[in-house]
DNA sequence: TCCATTAGTTGCAAAAAGAAACTATAATGC
DNA sequence: GCATTATAGTTTCTTTTTGCAACTAATGGA
Protein backbone atom coordinates (compact mmCIF):
# COMPACT_ATOMS: atom_id res chain seq x y z
CA UNK A 1 0.00 0.00 0.00
CA UNK A 2 2.47 2.57 1.19
CA UNK A 3 4.98 2.80 -1.60
CA UNK A 4 7.38 4.72 0.54
CA UNK A 5 7.64 2.08 3.23
CA UNK A 6 10.85 0.68 1.80
CA UNK A 7 12.44 4.04 2.17
CA UNK A 8 11.99 4.28 5.93
CA UNK A 9 10.79 7.82 5.56
CA UNK A 10 12.34 10.18 7.97
CA UNK A 11 15.44 8.11 8.45
CA UNK A 12 17.41 10.12 5.94
CA UNK A 13 16.73 13.22 7.96
CA UNK A 14 18.11 11.70 11.14
CA UNK A 15 21.33 10.76 9.38
CA UNK A 16 21.83 14.35 8.55
CA UNK A 17 24.59 14.88 11.06
CA UNK A 18 26.41 11.65 10.24
CA UNK A 19 28.66 12.77 7.47
CA UNK A 20 30.45 9.53 6.65
CA UNK A 21 27.68 7.68 4.84
CA UNK A 22 27.33 8.42 1.17
CA UNK A 23 23.85 9.85 1.50
CA UNK A 24 24.93 12.84 -0.51
CA UNK A 25 25.27 12.62 -4.25
CA UNK A 26 28.27 13.73 -6.24
CA UNK A 27 27.43 17.18 -7.43
CA UNK A 28 28.79 18.74 -10.60
CA UNK A 29 28.12 21.72 -12.79
CA UNK A 30 28.06 21.46 -16.58
CA UNK A 31 28.08 24.28 -19.08
CA UNK A 32 26.43 24.60 -22.45
CA UNK A 33 28.38 27.45 -24.01
CA UNK A 34 26.89 28.72 -27.24
CA UNK A 35 28.38 31.04 -29.77
CA UNK A 36 27.87 31.99 -33.39
CA UNK A 37 30.80 31.23 -35.70
CA UNK A 38 30.77 31.21 -39.47
CA UNK A 39 27.01 31.64 -39.67
CA UNK A 40 26.42 28.64 -37.42
CA UNK A 41 25.29 28.09 -33.87
CA UNK A 42 28.07 26.20 -32.12
CA UNK A 43 28.63 24.68 -28.69
CA UNK A 44 31.85 24.19 -26.77
CA UNK A 45 32.87 20.58 -26.12
CA UNK A 46 35.83 19.10 -24.28
CA UNK A 47 37.39 15.69 -24.70
CA UNK A 48 37.32 13.73 -21.47
CA UNK A 49 40.78 12.99 -20.13
CA UNK A 50 39.71 10.45 -17.55
CA UNK A 51 37.61 7.36 -17.19
CA UNK A 52 34.76 6.73 -17.43
CA UNK A 53 34.01 7.73 -21.01
CA UNK A 54 37.66 8.60 -21.48
CA UNK A 55 38.25 10.53 -24.72
CA UNK A 56 34.54 10.99 -25.38
CA UNK A 57 33.37 14.48 -26.11
CA UNK A 58 31.41 16.09 -23.29
CA UNK A 59 30.09 19.39 -22.04
CA UNK A 60 32.67 21.30 -20.02
CA UNK A 61 32.09 21.11 -16.30
CA UNK A 62 33.23 19.41 -13.17
CA UNK A 63 32.77 18.83 -9.49
CA UNK A 64 31.51 21.52 -7.22
CA UNK A 65 34.27 22.56 -4.85
CA UNK A 66 32.77 23.27 -1.47
CA UNK A 67 35.90 25.02 -0.27
CA UNK A 68 35.98 27.68 -2.93
CA UNK A 69 32.57 27.81 -4.56
CA UNK A 70 30.24 29.92 -2.46
CA UNK A 71 27.27 28.87 -4.59
CA UNK A 72 26.35 26.77 -7.59
CA UNK A 73 26.32 29.88 -9.71
CA UNK A 74 29.80 30.82 -8.48
CA UNK A 75 30.98 27.37 -9.48
CA UNK A 76 29.49 27.86 -12.95
CA UNK A 77 31.26 31.21 -13.26
CA UNK A 78 34.54 29.61 -12.20
CA UNK A 79 34.18 26.81 -14.76
CA UNK A 80 33.34 29.35 -17.41
CA UNK A 81 36.56 31.21 -16.71
CA UNK A 82 38.56 27.98 -16.68
CA UNK A 83 37.11 26.68 -19.93
CA UNK A 84 36.36 29.76 -21.98
CA UNK A 85 38.42 32.46 -20.31
CA UNK A 86 35.40 34.70 -20.04
CA UNK A 87 34.20 36.52 -16.98
CA UNK A 88 30.81 38.02 -17.66
CA UNK A 89 28.79 36.71 -20.54
CA UNK A 90 25.16 35.74 -20.32
CA UNK A 91 24.79 32.85 -17.90
CA UNK A 92 21.52 31.23 -16.96
CA UNK A 93 20.66 28.13 -15.01
CA UNK A 94 19.10 25.53 -17.28
CA UNK A 95 18.09 22.53 -15.23
CA UNK A 96 19.40 19.97 -12.77
CA UNK A 97 19.79 16.38 -13.80
CA UNK A 98 20.24 13.82 -11.06
CA UNK A 99 19.80 10.09 -10.97
CA UNK A 100 21.34 6.80 -10.04
CA UNK A 101 22.22 5.85 -13.61
CA UNK A 102 23.44 8.91 -15.40
CA UNK A 103 27.02 8.15 -14.41
CA UNK A 104 28.40 4.61 -13.93
CA UNK A 105 30.14 5.73 -10.74
CA UNK A 106 26.82 6.03 -8.97
CA UNK A 107 24.31 8.65 -7.86
CA UNK A 108 25.29 12.00 -9.32
CA UNK A 109 23.56 15.29 -9.89
CA UNK A 110 24.61 18.05 -12.21
CA UNK A 111 23.24 21.53 -12.58
CA UNK A 112 23.52 22.64 -16.17
CA UNK A 113 23.96 26.27 -17.10
CA UNK A 114 23.82 27.78 -20.50
CA UNK A 115 26.01 30.65 -21.55
CA UNK A 116 25.96 32.90 -24.58
CA UNK A 117 28.91 34.85 -25.84
CA UNK A 118 30.41 36.41 -28.91
CA UNK A 119 33.04 34.11 -30.35
CA UNK A 120 35.56 36.98 -30.29
CA UNK A 121 35.45 37.04 -26.49
CA UNK A 122 36.31 33.40 -25.99
CA UNK A 123 39.84 32.50 -24.92
CA UNK A 124 39.96 28.73 -24.89
CA UNK A 125 41.59 27.42 -21.74
CA UNK A 126 45.33 26.86 -21.90
CA UNK A 127 45.15 23.52 -20.12
CA UNK A 128 45.96 20.70 -22.45
CA UNK A 129 42.39 19.54 -22.66
CA UNK A 130 41.18 18.95 -26.16
CA UNK A 131 38.54 21.56 -26.80
CA UNK A 132 36.34 22.03 -29.83
CA UNK A 133 33.46 24.08 -31.15
CA UNK A 134 30.79 21.77 -32.56
CA UNK A 135 28.03 23.08 -34.80
CA UNK A 136 24.44 22.44 -33.75
CA UNK A 137 22.49 20.35 -36.19
CA UNK A 138 18.81 20.04 -35.36
CA UNK A 139 18.89 19.86 -31.57
CA UNK A 140 22.34 18.42 -31.01
CA UNK A 141 25.79 17.76 -32.40
CA UNK A 142 26.94 15.10 -34.81
CA UNK A 143 29.18 13.16 -32.45
CA UNK A 144 28.13 11.10 -29.43
CA UNK A 145 28.42 12.79 -26.07
CA UNK A 146 29.28 11.28 -22.71
CA UNK A 147 26.67 10.48 -20.07
CA UNK A 148 23.37 12.33 -20.61
CA UNK A 149 25.04 15.34 -22.17
CA UNK A 150 23.21 14.98 -25.49
CA UNK A 151 19.99 15.26 -23.55
CA UNK A 152 21.19 18.31 -21.65
CA UNK A 153 22.31 19.91 -24.88
CA UNK A 154 18.94 19.28 -26.51
CA UNK A 155 17.23 20.94 -23.56
CA UNK A 156 19.57 23.91 -23.86
CA UNK A 157 18.94 24.31 -27.58
CA UNK A 158 15.20 24.17 -26.99
CA UNK A 159 15.46 26.75 -24.22
CA UNK A 160 17.58 29.03 -26.35
CA UNK A 161 15.15 28.85 -29.26
CA UNK A 162 12.13 29.44 -27.09
CA UNK A 163 13.75 32.33 -25.23
CA UNK A 164 14.57 34.03 -28.51
CA UNK A 165 10.87 34.42 -29.01
CA UNK A 166 10.24 36.54 -25.97
CA UNK A 167 13.54 37.97 -24.79
CA UNK A 168 16.53 39.88 -26.07
CA UNK A 169 19.17 37.29 -25.24
CA UNK A 170 20.49 36.92 -28.78
CA UNK A 171 22.38 40.19 -28.36
CA UNK A 172 24.78 38.35 -26.06
CA UNK A 173 25.93 36.26 -28.99
CA UNK A 174 27.12 39.37 -30.79
CA UNK A 175 29.99 41.73 -30.03
CA UNK A 176 29.18 44.88 -28.10
CA UNK A 177 28.47 46.83 -31.27
CA UNK A 178 26.42 45.23 -33.97
CA UNK A 179 24.00 46.03 -36.78
CA UNK A 180 20.36 45.12 -37.11
CA UNK A 181 20.98 42.84 -40.09
CA UNK A 182 23.55 40.98 -37.98
CA UNK A 183 21.05 40.64 -35.17
CA UNK A 184 18.39 39.40 -37.53
CA UNK A 185 20.80 36.89 -39.06
CA UNK A 186 21.58 35.61 -35.56
CA UNK A 187 17.91 34.96 -35.00
CA UNK A 188 17.62 33.24 -38.34
CA UNK A 189 20.62 31.02 -37.69
CA UNK A 190 19.29 29.86 -34.35
CA UNK A 191 15.67 29.49 -35.40
CA UNK A 192 16.73 28.03 -38.75
CA UNK A 193 14.15 30.10 -40.50
CA UNK A 194 14.20 33.33 -42.49
CA UNK A 195 12.42 36.26 -40.85
CA UNK A 196 10.68 39.23 -42.36
CA UNK A 197 12.86 42.32 -42.29
CA UNK A 198 10.30 45.01 -41.65
CA UNK A 199 8.45 43.07 -38.95
CA UNK A 200 11.71 42.25 -37.23
CA UNK A 201 12.83 45.85 -37.20
CA UNK A 202 9.43 47.08 -36.08
CA UNK A 203 9.58 44.87 -33.01
CA UNK A 204 13.15 45.65 -32.16
CA UNK A 205 12.30 49.33 -32.37
CA UNK A 206 9.23 48.87 -30.18
CA UNK A 207 11.18 47.07 -27.47
CA UNK A 208 13.50 50.06 -27.29
CA UNK A 209 16.40 48.02 -25.95
CA UNK A 210 19.03 49.11 -28.42
CA UNK A 211 20.67 52.44 -28.78
CA UNK A 212 22.06 53.80 -32.00
CA UNK A 213 25.74 54.67 -31.93
CA UNK A 214 25.65 58.05 -33.65
CA UNK A 215 27.69 58.24 -36.79
CA UNK A 216 29.14 54.77 -36.46
CA UNK A 217 28.51 52.53 -39.44
CA UNK A 218 29.73 49.11 -40.44
CA UNK A 219 31.01 48.69 -43.96
CA UNK A 220 30.50 45.73 -46.21
CA UNK A 221 29.30 45.19 -49.70
CA UNK A 222 26.39 47.50 -50.31
CA UNK A 223 25.12 50.28 -48.10
CA UNK A 224 26.84 50.53 -44.70
CA UNK A 225 24.72 49.56 -41.73
CA UNK A 226 24.05 51.53 -38.57
CA UNK A 227 25.75 50.18 -35.45
CA UNK A 228 23.77 49.63 -32.27
CA UNK A 229 24.57 48.76 -28.70
CA UNK A 230 22.44 46.86 -26.20
CA UNK A 231 21.03 49.45 -23.87
CA UNK A 232 20.70 47.48 -20.63
CA UNK A 233 20.16 44.06 -19.22
CA UNK A 234 16.73 44.31 -17.73
CA UNK A 235 13.98 41.84 -18.34
CA UNK A 236 11.91 43.71 -20.87
CA UNK A 237 11.22 41.71 -23.95
CA UNK A 238 11.41 42.30 -27.62
CA UNK A 239 8.11 40.60 -28.05
CA UNK A 240 5.84 41.70 -25.29
CA UNK A 241 2.54 40.30 -26.41
CA UNK A 242 0.92 37.84 -24.10
CA UNK A 243 -2.31 36.93 -22.46
CA UNK A 244 -2.22 40.07 -20.37
CA UNK A 245 -3.28 41.88 -23.47
CA UNK A 246 -6.75 40.62 -22.65
CA UNK A 247 -6.65 42.77 -19.59
CA UNK A 248 -9.39 45.32 -19.45
CA UNK B 1 45.27 37.86 -11.21
CA UNK B 2 43.95 34.35 -11.47
CA UNK B 3 40.89 34.39 -9.30
CA UNK B 4 40.69 30.64 -9.20
CA UNK B 5 44.20 30.11 -7.85
CA UNK B 6 42.95 29.66 -4.30
CA UNK B 7 40.79 26.81 -5.43
CA UNK B 8 43.62 24.59 -6.63
CA UNK B 9 41.68 23.81 -9.76
CA UNK B 10 41.62 20.18 -10.70
CA UNK B 11 42.14 19.00 -7.17
CA UNK B 12 38.46 18.43 -6.57
CA UNK B 13 38.36 16.04 -9.46
CA UNK B 14 41.11 13.88 -8.05
CA UNK B 15 39.33 13.60 -4.70
CA UNK B 16 36.41 12.07 -6.48
CA UNK B 17 37.09 8.57 -5.25
CA UNK B 18 37.76 9.58 -1.67
CA UNK B 19 34.28 9.43 -0.20
CA UNK B 20 35.00 10.44 3.36
CA UNK B 21 35.64 14.14 2.86
CA UNK B 22 32.59 16.36 2.81
CA UNK B 23 33.12 17.49 -0.75
CA UNK B 24 29.51 16.73 -1.54
CA UNK B 25 26.77 19.07 -0.44
CA UNK B 26 23.64 18.07 1.39
CA UNK B 27 21.01 17.69 -1.26
CA UNK B 28 17.31 18.22 -0.71
CA UNK B 29 14.17 18.64 -2.75
CA UNK B 30 11.56 21.28 -1.94
CA UNK B 31 8.06 21.59 -3.31
CA UNK B 32 5.97 24.61 -4.12
CA UNK B 33 2.48 23.14 -4.25
CA UNK B 34 -0.11 25.55 -5.59
CA UNK B 35 -3.85 25.24 -5.54
CA UNK B 36 -6.87 27.48 -5.90
CA UNK B 37 -9.10 27.66 -2.84
CA UNK B 38 -11.84 30.16 -2.15
CA UNK B 39 -10.92 32.31 -5.13
CA UNK B 40 -7.31 32.57 -4.02
CA UNK B 41 -4.02 31.14 -5.12
CA UNK B 42 -2.59 29.24 -2.18
CA UNK B 43 0.62 27.39 -1.40
CA UNK B 44 1.20 24.47 0.93
CA UNK B 45 3.46 25.15 3.91
CA UNK B 46 4.66 22.90 6.72
CA UNK B 47 5.84 23.88 10.16
CA UNK B 48 9.39 22.73 10.79
CA UNK B 49 9.62 20.17 13.58
CA UNK B 50 13.40 20.31 13.99
CA UNK B 51 16.19 22.76 14.39
CA UNK B 52 17.35 24.90 12.75
CA UNK B 53 14.40 27.24 12.24
CA UNK B 54 12.28 24.99 14.42
CA UNK B 55 8.59 25.84 14.17
CA UNK B 56 9.09 28.23 11.29
CA UNK B 57 6.92 27.74 8.27
CA UNK B 58 8.69 26.28 5.27
CA UNK B 59 8.09 24.66 1.92
CA UNK B 60 7.56 20.91 2.19
CA UNK B 61 10.61 18.91 1.21
CA UNK B 62 13.51 17.01 2.58
CA UNK B 63 16.70 15.13 1.95
CA UNK B 64 17.21 13.10 -1.15
CA UNK B 65 17.41 9.43 -0.22
CA UNK B 66 19.99 7.78 -2.44
CA UNK B 67 18.78 4.32 -1.50
CA UNK B 68 15.22 4.75 -2.67
CA UNK B 69 15.11 7.75 -4.98
CA UNK B 70 16.21 6.75 -8.46
CA UNK B 71 16.27 10.36 -9.55
CA UNK B 72 15.61 13.87 -8.30
CA UNK B 73 12.24 13.81 -9.97
CA UNK B 74 11.41 10.51 -8.25
CA UNK B 75 12.28 12.13 -4.95
CA UNK B 76 9.97 15.03 -5.74
CA UNK B 77 7.16 12.61 -6.57
CA UNK B 78 7.77 10.75 -3.31
CA UNK B 79 7.65 13.97 -1.28
CA UNK B 80 4.51 15.01 -3.09
CA UNK B 81 2.84 11.77 -2.05
CA UNK B 82 4.06 12.09 1.52
CA UNK B 83 2.94 15.70 1.92
CA UNK B 84 -0.10 16.02 -0.27
CA UNK B 85 -1.17 12.44 -0.88
CA UNK B 86 -1.29 13.00 -4.60
CA UNK B 87 0.31 10.85 -7.25
CA UNK B 88 0.08 12.59 -10.60
CA UNK B 89 -0.58 16.26 -10.67
CA UNK B 90 1.41 18.69 -12.73
CA UNK B 91 5.01 18.69 -11.55
CA UNK B 92 7.79 20.76 -13.06
CA UNK B 93 11.33 21.43 -12.00
CA UNK B 94 11.72 25.06 -11.03
CA UNK B 95 15.34 25.74 -10.16
CA UNK B 96 18.19 24.55 -7.99
CA UNK B 97 19.43 26.71 -5.16
CA UNK B 98 22.77 25.88 -3.64
CA UNK B 99 25.21 27.84 -1.57
CA UNK B 100 27.30 27.91 1.54
CA UNK B 101 24.95 30.19 3.46
CA UNK B 102 21.42 29.19 2.66
CA UNK B 103 21.37 26.80 5.62
CA UNK B 104 23.32 27.37 8.86
CA UNK B 105 24.41 23.73 8.83
CA UNK B 106 26.66 24.37 5.87
CA UNK B 107 26.79 23.85 2.13
CA UNK B 108 23.41 22.66 0.91
CA UNK B 109 21.64 22.47 -2.39
CA UNK B 110 17.96 22.06 -3.02
CA UNK B 111 16.12 21.46 -6.23
CA UNK B 112 12.72 23.12 -6.10
CA UNK B 113 9.75 21.76 -7.99
CA UNK B 114 6.44 23.36 -8.45
CA UNK B 115 3.21 21.41 -8.54
CA UNK B 116 -0.30 22.38 -9.50
CA UNK B 117 -3.40 20.57 -8.38
CA UNK B 118 -7.07 20.96 -7.76
CA UNK B 119 -7.69 21.46 -4.07
CA UNK B 120 -10.18 18.58 -4.12
CA UNK B 121 -7.41 16.11 -4.92
CA UNK B 122 -5.18 16.99 -1.99
CA UNK B 123 -5.05 14.64 1.01
CA UNK B 124 -2.88 16.34 3.54
CA UNK B 125 -0.36 13.94 5.00
CA UNK B 126 -1.41 12.10 8.16
CA UNK B 127 1.93 12.65 9.86
CA UNK B 128 1.63 15.00 12.77
CA UNK B 129 3.36 17.81 10.94
CA UNK B 130 1.55 21.09 11.08
CA UNK B 131 0.43 21.83 7.56
CA UNK B 132 -1.28 24.87 6.18
CA UNK B 133 -2.47 26.47 2.99
CA UNK B 134 -1.23 30.04 2.79
CA UNK B 135 -2.70 32.52 0.32
CA UNK B 136 -0.31 34.23 -2.06
CA UNK B 137 -0.17 37.99 -1.68
CA UNK B 138 1.87 39.70 -4.33
CA UNK B 139 4.70 37.28 -4.84
CA UNK B 140 4.78 35.57 -1.48
CA UNK B 141 2.98 34.77 1.74
CA UNK B 142 2.37 36.93 4.75
CA UNK B 143 4.49 34.97 7.23
CA UNK B 144 8.26 34.59 7.25
CA UNK B 145 9.61 31.42 5.75
CA UNK B 146 12.68 29.41 6.75
CA UNK B 147 15.97 29.60 4.87
CA UNK B 148 15.62 31.02 1.35
CA UNK B 149 12.12 29.64 0.89
CA UNK B 150 10.55 33.06 0.39
CA UNK B 151 12.90 33.55 -2.52
CA UNK B 152 12.08 30.13 -3.97
CA UNK B 153 8.38 30.84 -3.61
CA UNK B 154 8.73 34.19 -5.37
CA UNK B 155 10.49 32.47 -8.25
CA UNK B 156 7.72 29.88 -8.42
CA UNK B 157 4.99 32.51 -8.48
CA UNK B 158 6.79 34.37 -11.21
CA UNK B 159 7.21 31.19 -13.23
CA UNK B 160 3.56 30.27 -12.79
CA UNK B 161 2.39 33.68 -13.93
CA UNK B 162 4.67 33.76 -16.91
CA UNK B 163 3.78 30.22 -17.95
CA UNK B 164 0.10 31.11 -17.89
CA UNK B 165 0.80 33.40 -20.78
CA UNK B 166 1.99 30.78 -23.17
CA UNK B 167 0.86 27.37 -21.91
CA UNK B 168 -2.22 25.56 -20.74
CA UNK B 169 -1.02 24.72 -17.24
CA UNK B 170 -3.85 26.45 -15.39
CA UNK B 171 -6.12 23.52 -16.22
CA UNK B 172 -4.19 21.48 -13.66
CA UNK B 173 -5.50 23.72 -10.92
CA UNK B 174 -9.06 22.75 -11.78
CA UNK B 175 -10.92 19.49 -11.37
CA UNK B 176 -11.09 17.19 -14.36
CA UNK B 177 -14.29 18.79 -15.58
CA UNK B 178 -14.61 22.54 -15.56
CA UNK B 179 -16.29 25.41 -17.34
CA UNK B 180 -14.71 28.18 -19.36
CA UNK B 181 -15.76 30.88 -16.88
CA UNK B 182 -14.03 28.84 -14.17
CA UNK B 183 -10.88 28.60 -16.26
CA UNK B 184 -10.94 32.30 -16.98
CA UNK B 185 -11.47 33.05 -13.30
CA UNK B 186 -8.41 30.91 -12.51
CA UNK B 187 -6.33 32.99 -14.87
CA UNK B 188 -7.66 36.18 -13.35
CA UNK B 189 -6.92 35.04 -9.82
CA UNK B 190 -3.33 34.16 -10.64
CA UNK B 191 -2.60 37.14 -12.84
CA UNK B 192 -4.57 39.41 -10.49
CA UNK B 193 -6.16 41.11 -13.43
CA UNK B 194 -9.52 40.87 -15.19
CA UNK B 195 -9.42 39.43 -18.70
CA UNK B 196 -11.66 40.03 -21.67
CA UNK B 197 -14.19 37.25 -22.11
CA UNK B 198 -14.39 37.06 -25.88
CA UNK B 199 -10.63 37.27 -26.43
CA UNK B 200 -10.05 34.63 -23.81
CA UNK B 201 -12.54 32.24 -25.36
CA UNK B 202 -11.26 32.89 -28.85
CA UNK B 203 -7.79 31.82 -27.86
CA UNK B 204 -8.86 28.81 -25.88
CA UNK B 205 -10.89 27.70 -28.89
CA UNK B 206 -7.96 28.24 -31.24
CA UNK B 207 -5.61 26.18 -29.13
CA UNK B 208 -8.06 23.30 -29.40
CA UNK B 209 -6.89 21.70 -26.18
CA UNK B 210 -10.25 21.31 -24.51
CA UNK B 211 -13.06 19.01 -25.42
CA UNK B 212 -16.68 19.73 -24.72
CA UNK B 213 -18.44 17.13 -22.60
CA UNK B 214 -21.68 16.72 -24.57
CA UNK B 215 -24.78 17.53 -22.65
CA UNK B 216 -22.99 18.11 -19.35
CA UNK B 217 -23.65 21.50 -17.82
CA UNK B 218 -22.78 23.08 -14.51
CA UNK B 219 -25.55 24.90 -12.66
CA UNK B 220 -25.23 28.07 -10.71
CA UNK B 221 -27.01 31.35 -10.65
CA UNK B 222 -27.80 32.34 -14.21
CA UNK B 223 -27.43 30.31 -17.34
CA UNK B 224 -25.74 26.92 -16.84
CA UNK B 225 -22.23 26.61 -18.27
CA UNK B 226 -20.85 23.98 -20.60
CA UNK B 227 -18.38 21.56 -19.03
CA UNK B 228 -15.04 20.87 -20.70
CA UNK B 229 -12.19 18.45 -20.16
CA UNK B 230 -8.51 18.92 -20.93
CA UNK B 231 -7.84 16.95 -24.08
CA UNK B 232 -4.22 15.95 -23.63
CA UNK B 233 -0.97 16.97 -22.05
CA UNK B 234 1.19 17.79 -25.02
CA UNK B 235 3.19 20.96 -25.34
CA UNK B 236 0.95 22.94 -27.62
CA UNK B 237 0.15 26.33 -26.25
CA UNK B 238 -2.93 28.37 -25.84
CA UNK B 239 -1.09 31.41 -27.06
CA UNK B 240 1.05 30.42 -29.97
CA UNK B 241 2.16 33.77 -31.31
CA UNK B 242 5.84 34.46 -31.30
CA UNK B 243 8.68 35.72 -33.38
CA UNK B 244 8.32 32.82 -35.77
CA UNK B 245 5.37 34.63 -37.18
CA UNK B 246 7.92 36.73 -39.01
CA UNK B 247 8.85 33.64 -40.93
CA UNK B 248 8.36 33.95 -44.63
C1' DT C 1 -44.10 37.61 -16.14
C1' DC C 2 -40.39 40.33 -15.45
C1' DC C 3 -35.98 40.88 -13.64
C1' DA C 4 -31.43 39.60 -12.08
C1' DT C 5 -27.70 36.79 -13.19
C1' DT C 6 -24.44 34.43 -15.59
C1' DA C 7 -23.13 32.07 -20.28
C1' DG C 8 -22.03 32.56 -24.68
C1' DT C 9 -21.91 35.13 -29.49
C1' DT C 10 -21.45 38.78 -32.77
C1' DG C 11 -19.99 42.99 -34.94
C1' DC C 12 -16.89 46.50 -35.51
C1' DA C 13 -12.99 49.65 -34.98
C1' DA C 14 -8.19 49.78 -33.88
C1' DA C 15 -3.81 47.74 -33.77
C1' DA C 16 -0.43 44.59 -35.31
C1' DA C 17 1.67 41.59 -38.57
C1' DG C 18 2.89 39.86 -43.36
C1' DA C 19 4.39 40.82 -47.76
C1' DA C 20 6.25 43.34 -51.25
C1' DA C 21 7.71 47.34 -53.45
C1' DC C 22 10.28 51.26 -52.82
C1' DT C 23 14.34 54.44 -51.69
C1' DA C 24 19.24 55.01 -49.96
C1' DT C 25 24.18 54.42 -50.02
C1' DA C 26 28.07 52.23 -50.78
C1' DA C 27 31.65 49.49 -54.14
C1' DT C 28 32.85 47.93 -58.71
C1' DG C 29 33.58 47.81 -63.57
C1' DC C 30 33.40 50.07 -67.75
C1' DG D 1 30.89 59.81 -64.92
C1' DC D 2 27.54 56.21 -64.99
C1' DA D 3 25.20 51.87 -65.01
C1' DT D 4 25.32 47.67 -62.07
C1' DT D 5 25.21 45.04 -58.00
C1' DA D 6 24.67 44.52 -53.28
C1' DT D 7 22.97 45.46 -49.01
C1' DA D 8 20.43 48.82 -45.64
C1' DG D 9 16.51 50.85 -44.43
C1' DT D 10 11.50 52.78 -45.27
C1' DT D 11 6.87 52.90 -46.90
C1' DT D 12 2.60 51.19 -48.36
C1' DC D 13 -1.01 48.17 -48.56
C1' DT D 14 -3.55 43.99 -47.26
C1' DT D 15 -4.76 40.61 -43.96
C1' DT D 16 -5.06 38.99 -39.41
C1' DT D 17 -5.60 39.60 -34.65
C1' DT D 18 -7.19 42.05 -30.82
C1' DG D 19 -10.00 45.07 -27.61
C1' DC D 20 -14.31 46.36 -26.64
C1' DA D 21 -19.01 46.62 -26.27
C1' DA D 22 -23.40 45.30 -27.35
C1' DC D 23 -26.17 41.57 -28.18
C1' DT D 24 -28.68 36.99 -27.44
C1' DA D 25 -29.46 32.73 -24.45
C1' DA D 26 -30.84 30.13 -20.47
C1' DT D 27 -31.88 29.72 -15.85
C1' DG D 28 -34.03 30.92 -11.00
C1' DG D 29 -36.65 33.70 -8.23
C1' DA D 30 -39.63 37.84 -6.83
XYZ file of C-alpha atoms in Angstrom, chain A residues 34-189:
156
model
C 26.889 28.718 -27.242
C 28.381 31.037 -29.773
C 27.874 31.992 -33.395
C 30.795 31.234 -35.696
C 30.768 31.206 -39.471
C 27.014 31.636 -39.667
C 26.416 28.636 -37.424
C 25.293 28.090 -33.865
C 28.069 26.200 -32.118
C 28.630 24.684 -28.694
C 31.851 24.192 -26.773
C 32.868 20.585 -26.116
C 35.835 19.104 -24.278
C 37.388 15.689 -24.695
C 37.317 13.731 -21.472
C 40.780 12.993 -20.131
C 39.710 10.452 -17.548
C 37.610 7.365 -17.188
C 34.759 6.726 -17.426
C 34.006 7.726 -21.015
C 37.660 8.602 -21.483
C 38.248 10.528 -24.717
C 34.538 10.991 -25.375
C 33.372 14.484 -26.110
C 31.410 16.087 -23.290
C 30.094 19.389 -22.043
C 32.672 21.301 -20.016
C 32.093 21.112 -16.298
C 33.230 19.413 -13.167
C 32.774 18.829 -9.494
C 31.510 21.523 -7.217
C 34.274 22.557 -4.850
C 32.768 23.266 -1.465
C 35.903 25.021 -0.265
C 35.985 27.683 -2.929
C 32.573 27.809 -4.563
C 30.237 29.918 -2.460
C 27.271 28.874 -4.589
C 26.355 26.769 -7.595
C 26.324 29.875 -9.707
C 29.803 30.820 -8.484
C 30.980 27.371 -9.484
C 29.493 27.860 -12.951
C 31.260 31.209 -13.258
C 34.545 29.605 -12.197
C 34.175 26.810 -14.760
C 33.338 29.352 -17.412
C 36.556 31.207 -16.709
C 38.560 27.982 -16.683
C 37.111 26.679 -19.930
C 36.361 29.760 -21.976
C 38.422 32.461 -20.313
C 35.402 34.703 -20.039
C 34.196 36.520 -16.982
C 30.810 38.022 -17.656
C 28.791 36.707 -20.539
C 25.164 35.743 -20.317
C 24.791 32.846 -17.896
C 21.519 31.229 -16.960
C 20.663 28.127 -15.011
C 19.100 25.535 -17.285
C 18.090 22.526 -15.232
C 19.401 19.974 -12.766
C 19.793 16.377 -13.801
C 20.238 13.818 -11.056
C 19.803 10.087 -10.969
C 21.343 6.797 -10.039
C 22.215 5.845 -13.613
C 23.443 8.906 -15.404
C 27.018 8.146 -14.412
C 28.403 4.609 -13.928
C 30.141 5.730 -10.738
C 26.817 6.028 -8.975
C 24.311 8.646 -7.861
C 25.285 11.997 -9.324
C 23.561 15.285 -9.895
C 24.605 18.053 -12.208
C 23.236 21.528 -12.579
C 23.517 22.638 -16.171
C 23.963 26.273 -17.096
C 23.820 27.777 -20.499
C 26.011 30.647 -21.551
C 25.957 32.895 -24.582
C 28.911 34.847 -25.837
C 30.415 36.407 -28.911
C 33.036 34.112 -30.355
C 35.562 36.976 -30.286
C 35.450 37.045 -26.491
C 36.313 33.399 -25.989
C 39.844 32.498 -24.915
C 39.957 28.734 -24.890
C 41.594 27.415 -21.743
C 45.327 26.865 -21.902
C 45.155 23.519 -20.116
C 45.957 20.700 -22.445
C 42.388 19.537 -22.655
C 41.180 18.953 -26.162
C 38.542 21.558 -26.801
C 36.342 22.031 -29.831
C 33.462 24.077 -31.149
C 30.793 21.775 -32.561
C 28.034 23.084 -34.805
C 24.444 22.436 -33.750
C 22.486 20.349 -36.194
C 18.812 20.041 -35.360
C 18.895 19.858 -31.571
C 22.340 18.424 -31.010
C 25.791 17.758 -32.404
C 26.943 15.102 -34.812
C 29.182 13.159 -32.446
C 28.125 11.097 -29.431
C 28.418 12.788 -26.072
C 29.276 11.283 -22.715
C 26.670 10.480 -20.069
C 23.367 12.328 -20.615
C 25.039 15.345 -22.174
C 23.210 14.975 -25.488
C 19.985 15.261 -23.551
C 21.186 18.307 -21.649
C 22.307 19.911 -24.881
C 18.938 19.280 -26.512
C 17.228 20.944 -23.559
C 19.568 23.911 -23.863
C 18.937 24.313 -27.581
C 15.201 24.166 -26.985
C 15.457 26.748 -24.216
C 17.579 29.035 -26.346
C 15.151 28.850 -29.258
C 12.134 29.439 -27.092
C 13.750 32.327 -25.234
C 14.570 34.027 -28.509
C 10.871 34.421 -29.007
C 10.235 36.539 -25.967
C 13.541 37.972 -24.794
C 16.526 39.884 -26.069
C 19.169 37.288 -25.242
C 20.486 36.919 -28.781
C 22.382 40.194 -28.362
C 24.781 38.348 -26.061
C 25.932 36.257 -28.987
C 27.125 39.365 -30.789
C 29.994 41.733 -30.034
C 29.183 44.879 -28.103
C 28.473 46.828 -31.268
C 26.416 45.229 -33.971
C 24.003 46.031 -36.783
C 20.365 45.115 -37.107
C 20.983 42.836 -40.094
C 23.549 40.982 -37.975
C 21.052 40.638 -35.169
C 18.390 39.401 -37.533
C 20.801 36.887 -39.057
C 21.583 35.614 -35.561
C 17.912 34.964 -35.004
C 17.622 33.244 -38.344
C 20.621 31.022 -37.694
